[in-house]
Amino acid sequence: AQRVTQPEKLLSVFKGAPVELKCNYSYSGSPELFWYVQYSRQRLQLLLRHISRESIKGFTADLNKGETSFHLKKPFAQEEDSAMYYCALIAGNTGKLIFGQGTTLQVKP
Amino acid sequence: DSGVTQTPKHLITATGQRVTLRCSPRSGDLSVYWYQQSLDQGLQFLIHYYNGEERAKGNILERFSAQQFPDLHSELNLSSLELGDSALYFCASSVTFRSWELFFGEGSRLTVL
């Protein structure tokens, strides 16, 4: 079965510190992976997708098939990065976008 | 606002009752998704419709049903409600069934007493 695991419910860092939000997935085929973000009082929205290999708001994520991970990283956290982050997986052509349980990132001044 | 619209925003009802949650997708989007977010749970995928047809189904209870109408709005029907059905129900839409940039609504918060 397809599954996305985000082991940390809460990650608290100081401004300027590096950030790594962990995401592990379970899927036997070739996954497509995404990070979604929900800022306070805003709607859940797409942050980035692995196939784009892009950096959005300073965040990057690399798909590691050997470790079945798709961790989200940023070298220097900003207070405005405080939000709820969800890792998500598309399993093949199933039409299902499966989300992890989410990690709240708190960036302290 | 041309974004995803969900009604009602809040709903309080009793066990055993039936409710209908409504979702209007973004203009032009053909896919609609429903998710349930319970306390301490992530977003649980319920069902995905594309252009009026069911595309994928998740762990949706038999007491729950959904449909997408010709005008592309969607309704999620929840019946024989139980306390455990209390949750935030999100609707999201995307342009096609292979476009995984989902645009989410604000959610409908259901409280079952």
XYZ file of C-alpha atoms in Angstrom:
222
model
C 0.000 0.000 0.000
C 1.098 3.527 -0.621
C 2.026 5.474 2.459
C 3.692 8.748 3.368
C 5.303 9.182 6.759
C 6.334 12.454 8.329
C 7.910 11.449 11.633
C 7.907 14.876 13.257
C 4.680 16.572 14.249
C 6.534 19.705 15.277
C 9.899 21.100 14.294
C 11.077 24.210 16.074
C 14.175 26.118 14.946
C 15.632 29.569 15.333
C 15.708 32.077 12.521
C 18.765 31.548 10.348
C 19.162 27.896 11.294
C 18.984 25.132 8.689
C 15.735 23.264 8.329
C 15.047 19.698 7.267
C 11.512 18.369 7.234
C 11.545 14.617 6.883
C 9.353 12.599 4.566
C 9.524 8.885 3.865
C 7.303 7.031 1.492
C 6.267 3.505 0.750
C 5.552 2.665 -2.865
C 6.936 -0.068 -5.058
C 6.767 1.807 -8.340
C 8.095 5.163 -9.492
C 6.529 7.797 -7.285
C 5.803 11.417 -7.916
C 6.305 13.422 -4.757
C 5.224 16.853 -3.646
C 5.396 19.238 -0.754
C 2.333 21.259 0.142
C 2.274 24.087 2.671
C -0.408 25.795 4.714
C 0.456 29.181 6.165
C -1.617 30.608 8.993
C -5.069 31.661 7.809
C -4.308 30.566 4.259
C -5.317 27.592 2.189
C -3.206 24.550 1.607
C -1.101 25.104 -1.507
C 1.558 23.393 -3.563
C 5.118 24.325 -2.602
C 7.155 22.146 -4.926
C 7.225 18.864 -6.835
C 10.195 16.592 -7.288
C 10.013 16.329 -11.065
C 10.533 20.066 -11.380
C 13.749 19.988 -9.378
C 13.065 23.582 -8.458
C 13.776 25.757 -5.469
C 10.783 27.635 -4.116
C 11.187 30.236 -1.377
C 14.640 28.787 -0.764
C 13.303 25.271 -0.184
C 14.565 22.247 -2.083
C 13.732 18.573 -1.905
C 15.571 15.653 -3.448
C 14.026 12.304 -4.125
C 16.189 9.503 -2.730
C 14.801 6.254 -4.063
C 17.296 4.153 -2.117
C 16.147 5.587 1.175
C 12.590 6.194 -0.083
C 12.791 9.727 1.204
C 11.886 13.196 -0.009
C 13.102 15.519 2.705
C 12.451 19.255 2.445
C 15.424 21.472 3.183
C 16.251 25.126 3.558
C 19.677 26.399 4.584
C 18.494 29.442 6.545
C 15.003 29.476 8.039
C 12.945 32.661 8.078
C 10.091 33.504 10.428
C 7.689 33.599 7.493
C 8.467 29.922 6.858
C 6.431 29.023 9.939
C 3.602 26.862 8.619
C 2.251 23.342 8.343
C 4.052 21.267 5.728
C 2.642 18.166 4.083
C 4.498 15.643 1.974
C 2.369 13.945 -0.673
C 2.694 11.037 -3.062
C 1.047 10.092 -6.321
C 1.022 6.358 -6.774
C 1.287 5.611 -10.460
C -1.844 6.340 -12.406
C -4.222 5.672 -9.510
C -5.573 9.184 -9.334
C -4.831 9.261 -5.607
C -2.755 12.000 -4.018
C -1.782 10.601 -0.614
C -0.677 13.000 2.120
C 1.450 12.481 5.181
C 0.284 13.662 8.583
C 2.075 16.955 8.319
C 4.824 18.721 10.230
C 4.390 22.078 11.871
C 7.471 24.212 11.386
C 7.944 26.917 13.977
C 10.704 29.436 13.294
C 11.553 31.433 16.382
C 13.067 34.928 16.208
C -13.450 34.827 -5.678
C -12.725 32.304 -8.415
C -11.104 29.821 -6.038
C -12.546 26.636 -4.608
C -15.658 27.348 -2.595
C -17.002 25.051 0.088
C -20.286 25.323 1.939
C -21.169 25.274 4.720
C -18.072 26.443 6.580
C -19.340 25.051 9.854
C -21.985 22.458 10.595
C -23.138 20.992 13.885
C -25.434 18.018 13.875
C -26.415 14.978 15.914
C -25.464 11.344 15.624
C -27.543 9.417 13.144
C -28.206 12.444 10.955
C -27.272 13.038 7.332
C -25.456 16.067 5.905
C -24.359 17.254 2.505
C -21.194 19.228 1.922
C -20.892 21.195 -1.265
C -17.859 22.147 -3.311
C -17.531 24.446 -6.305
C -14.206 23.996 -8.074
C -12.135 26.744 -9.648
C -13.451 27.880 -12.974
C -12.182 25.516 -15.652
C -11.028 22.766 -13.298
C -12.408 19.345 -14.151
C -11.094 17.330 -11.204
C -12.482 17.444 -7.696
C -11.003 15.717 -4.661
C -12.372 15.222 -1.170
C -10.219 14.819 1.932
C -11.015 14.306 5.592
C -8.842 15.752 8.335
C -9.599 14.458 11.810
C -7.909 15.385 15.077
C -4.303 14.129 15.032
C -4.784 12.740 11.534
C -3.336 13.990 8.329
C -5.340 14.526 5.209
C -7.134 11.286 4.435
C -8.004 10.877 0.766
C -11.665 10.059 0.258
C -12.495 10.281 -3.419
C -11.535 11.894 -6.729
C -13.893 12.818 -9.561
C -12.921 13.888 -13.031
C -15.440 15.492 -15.343
C -18.350 13.824 -13.633
C -16.878 10.357 -13.280
C -15.286 8.695 -10.273
C -11.543 8.471 -10.874
C -10.201 7.040 -7.626
C -11.499 6.042 -4.252
C -9.691 6.036 -0.942
C -10.782 4.776 2.452
C -14.228 6.237 2.131
C -16.849 4.702 4.384
C -19.932 3.118 2.862
C -22.001 5.666 4.785
C -20.327 8.366 2.703
C -21.015 9.026 -0.941
C -20.107 11.703 -3.413
C -20.875 12.851 -6.896
C -19.823 15.467 -9.387
C -22.560 17.165 -11.344
C -22.582 18.319 -15.003
C -21.739 21.862 -13.892
C -18.692 20.273 -12.156
C -19.663 21.120 -8.608
C -19.457 18.231 -6.202
C -21.299 17.083 -3.133
C -20.168 14.814 -0.347
C -23.005 13.090 1.477
C -22.400 11.765 4.965
C -25.116 9.639 6.526
C -25.779 7.808 9.799
C -23.289 10.174 11.349
C -21.150 9.058 14.242
C -19.108 11.050 16.712
C -15.956 9.948 14.922
C -17.068 11.636 11.728
C -16.372 15.002 13.309
C -13.624 16.455 11.149
C -12.600 19.105 8.697
C -13.583 18.093 5.180
C -11.563 19.627 2.389
C -12.387 19.851 -1.247
C -9.700 20.537 -3.824
C -9.743 20.947 -7.570
C -7.248 20.705 -10.392
C -7.296 21.305 -14.110
C -7.140 17.638 -15.126
C -6.739 14.289 -13.419
C -3.002 14.338 -14.130
C -2.397 17.818 -12.843
C -1.296 17.377 -9.287
C -1.332 21.009 -8.332
C -4.442 20.876 -6.228
C -6.221 24.058 -5.205
C -7.873 23.661 -1.860
C -10.964 25.153 -0.365
C -11.125 26.434 3.194
C -12.853 23.311 4.389
C -16.150 22.463 6.026
C -15.913 21.776 9.736
C -18.398 19.121 10.795
C -19.157 18.553 14.457
C -21.280 15.565 15.397
C -22.732 15.691 18.903
